[in-house]
Amino acid sequence: MSNKTTTNLDELIEQERRRASERIAKLKRAAAAEQRRIDEKVIDLLSDQSPDLYDRLSEEAADSLEADKAKRSRRAKKAASHSGSVNDGIASQSVDPEHEEAAPWNG
């Protein structure tokens, strides 16, 4: 096969891959939207049919989200304090005289 044919074929393959990727992304967005509608309906039904359970689960969900938020905040503070203790990118080098190897002098 000539180089021109191969190049044209590669372009066509890439075009089809892009189209397929776009179709897949569109299908995934549609599926996610449908799942959100289903979730909303489940919430409505749960709220209507079992208000006590709905209230308890809502409270548990809020507590869980708050705990996750606090956990992320602690991690962020820890990372910020850790990065603040780095000495401006200058690595301190200490040499243990007992384990220092003698290098030949190249004077």
Short mmCIF file of C-alpha atoms in Angstrom, two decimals:
data_model
loop_
_atom_site.label_atom_id
_atom_site.label_comp_id
_atom_site.label_asym_id
_atom_site.label_seq_id
_atom_site.Cartn_x
_atom_site.Cartn_y
_atom_site.Cartn_z
CA MET A 1 0.00 0.00 0.00
CA SER A 2 1.29 3.44 -0.82
CA ASN A 3 2.03 6.00 1.84
CA LYS A 4 -0.82 8.24 0.61
CA THR A 5 -3.34 5.38 0.88
CA THR A 6 -2.11 4.50 4.36
CA THR A 7 -2.36 8.13 5.46
CA ASN A 8 -5.89 8.41 4.05
CA LEU A 9 -6.89 5.16 5.74
CA ASP A 10 -5.43 6.34 9.07
CA GLU A 11 -7.43 9.57 8.77
CA LEU A 12 -10.65 7.65 8.06
CA ILE A 13 -10.02 5.35 11.02
CA GLU A 14 -9.40 8.34 13.30
CA GLN A 15 -12.59 10.00 12.02
CA GLU A 16 -14.64 6.90 12.81
CA ARG A 17 -13.07 6.63 16.26
CA ARG A 18 -14.02 10.24 16.98
CA ARG A 19 -17.59 9.62 15.82
CA ALA A 20 -17.84 6.49 17.94
CA SER A 21 -16.43 8.32 20.98
CA GLU A 22 -18.96 11.12 20.50
CA ARG A 23 -21.83 8.60 20.22
CA ILE A 24 -20.66 6.77 23.33
CA ALA A 25 -20.37 10.04 25.27
CA LYS A 26 -23.88 11.04 24.14
CA LEU A 27 -25.29 7.67 25.22
CA LYS A 28 -23.56 7.94 28.59
CA ARG A 29 -24.98 11.43 29.14
CA ALA A 30 -28.46 10.21 28.21
CA ALA A 31 -28.15 7.23 30.57
CA ALA A 32 -26.95 9.49 33.40
CA ALA A 33 -29.86 11.89 32.81
CA GLU A 34 -32.31 8.99 32.84
CA GLN A 35 -30.80 7.68 36.08
CA ARG A 36 -31.15 11.13 37.66
CA ARG A 37 -34.84 11.19 36.68
CA ILE A 38 -35.31 7.71 38.18
CA ASP A 39 -33.50 8.75 41.36
CA GLU A 40 -35.72 11.83 41.68
CA LYS A 41 -38.81 9.66 41.27
CA VAL A 42 -37.55 7.17 43.88
CA ILE A 43 -36.96 10.06 46.28
CA ASP A 44 -40.48 11.36 45.68
CA LEU A 45 -42.01 7.91 46.19
CA LEU A 46 -39.95 7.26 49.32
CA SER A 47 -40.88 10.64 50.73
CA ASP A 48 -44.60 9.98 50.10
CA GLN A 49 -44.74 6.31 51.11
CA SER A 50 -42.27 6.22 54.01
CA PRO A 51 -41.73 9.72 55.37
CA ASP A 52 -40.02 8.47 58.55
CA LEU A 53 -37.54 6.37 56.58
CA TYR A 54 -37.00 9.26 54.16
CA ASP A 55 -36.24 11.64 57.05
CA ARG A 56 -33.82 9.16 58.67
CA LEU A 57 -32.00 8.47 55.40
CA SER A 58 -31.84 12.18 54.59
CA GLU A 59 -30.24 12.84 57.96
CA GLU A 60 -27.76 9.98 57.48
CA ALA A 61 -26.85 11.28 54.03
CA ALA A 62 -26.32 14.82 55.34
CA ASP A 63 -24.15 13.49 58.20
CA SER A 64 -22.13 11.38 55.77
CA LEU A 65 -21.56 14.32 53.43
CA GLU A 66 -20.51 16.51 56.36
CA ALA A 67 -18.06 13.84 57.56
CA ASP A 68 -16.58 13.57 54.06
CA LYS A 69 -16.22 17.34 53.90
CA ALA A 70 -14.46 17.44 57.28
CA LYS A 71 -12.14 14.62 56.21
CA ARG A 72 -11.17 16.47 53.02
CA SER A 73 -10.62 19.64 55.02
CA ARG A 74 -8.31 17.85 57.46
CA ARG A 75 -6.34 16.34 54.58
CA ALA A 76 -6.04 19.72 52.88
CA LYS A 77 -4.85 21.40 56.08
CA LYS A 78 -2.35 18.60 56.66
CA ALA A 79 -1.04 18.88 53.10
CA ALA A 80 -0.81 22.67 53.38
CA SER A 81 1.09 22.51 56.66
CA HIS A 82 3.37 19.81 55.28
CA SER A 83 4.16 21.78 52.13
CA GLY A 84 4.74 24.89 54.24
CA SER A 85 7.42 23.11 56.21
CA VAL A 86 9.46 22.35 53.10
CA ASN A 87 12.51 24.61 53.13
CA ASP A 88 11.99 26.44 49.83
CA GLY A 89 13.24 23.59 47.69
CA ILE A 90 16.72 23.59 49.19
CA ALA A 91 17.54 20.12 50.36
CA SER A 92 19.54 20.00 53.54
CA GLN A 93 22.32 17.50 53.35
CA SER A 94 23.84 16.19 56.47
CA VAL A 95 26.77 13.84 56.42
CA ASP A 96 27.27 11.25 59.10
CA PRO A 97 31.05 11.36 59.71
CA GLU A 98 31.10 7.72 60.78
CA HIS A 99 29.62 6.58 57.46
CA GLU A 100 31.31 9.10 55.20
CA GLU A 101 33.32 7.43 52.48
CA ALA A 102 36.66 8.90 51.53
CA ALA A 103 36.64 10.02 47.92
CA PRO A 104 39.90 10.38 46.03
CA TRP A 105 41.18 13.92 45.74
CA ASN A 106 41.16 15.26 42.21
CA GLY A 107 43.30 18.31 42.83
#
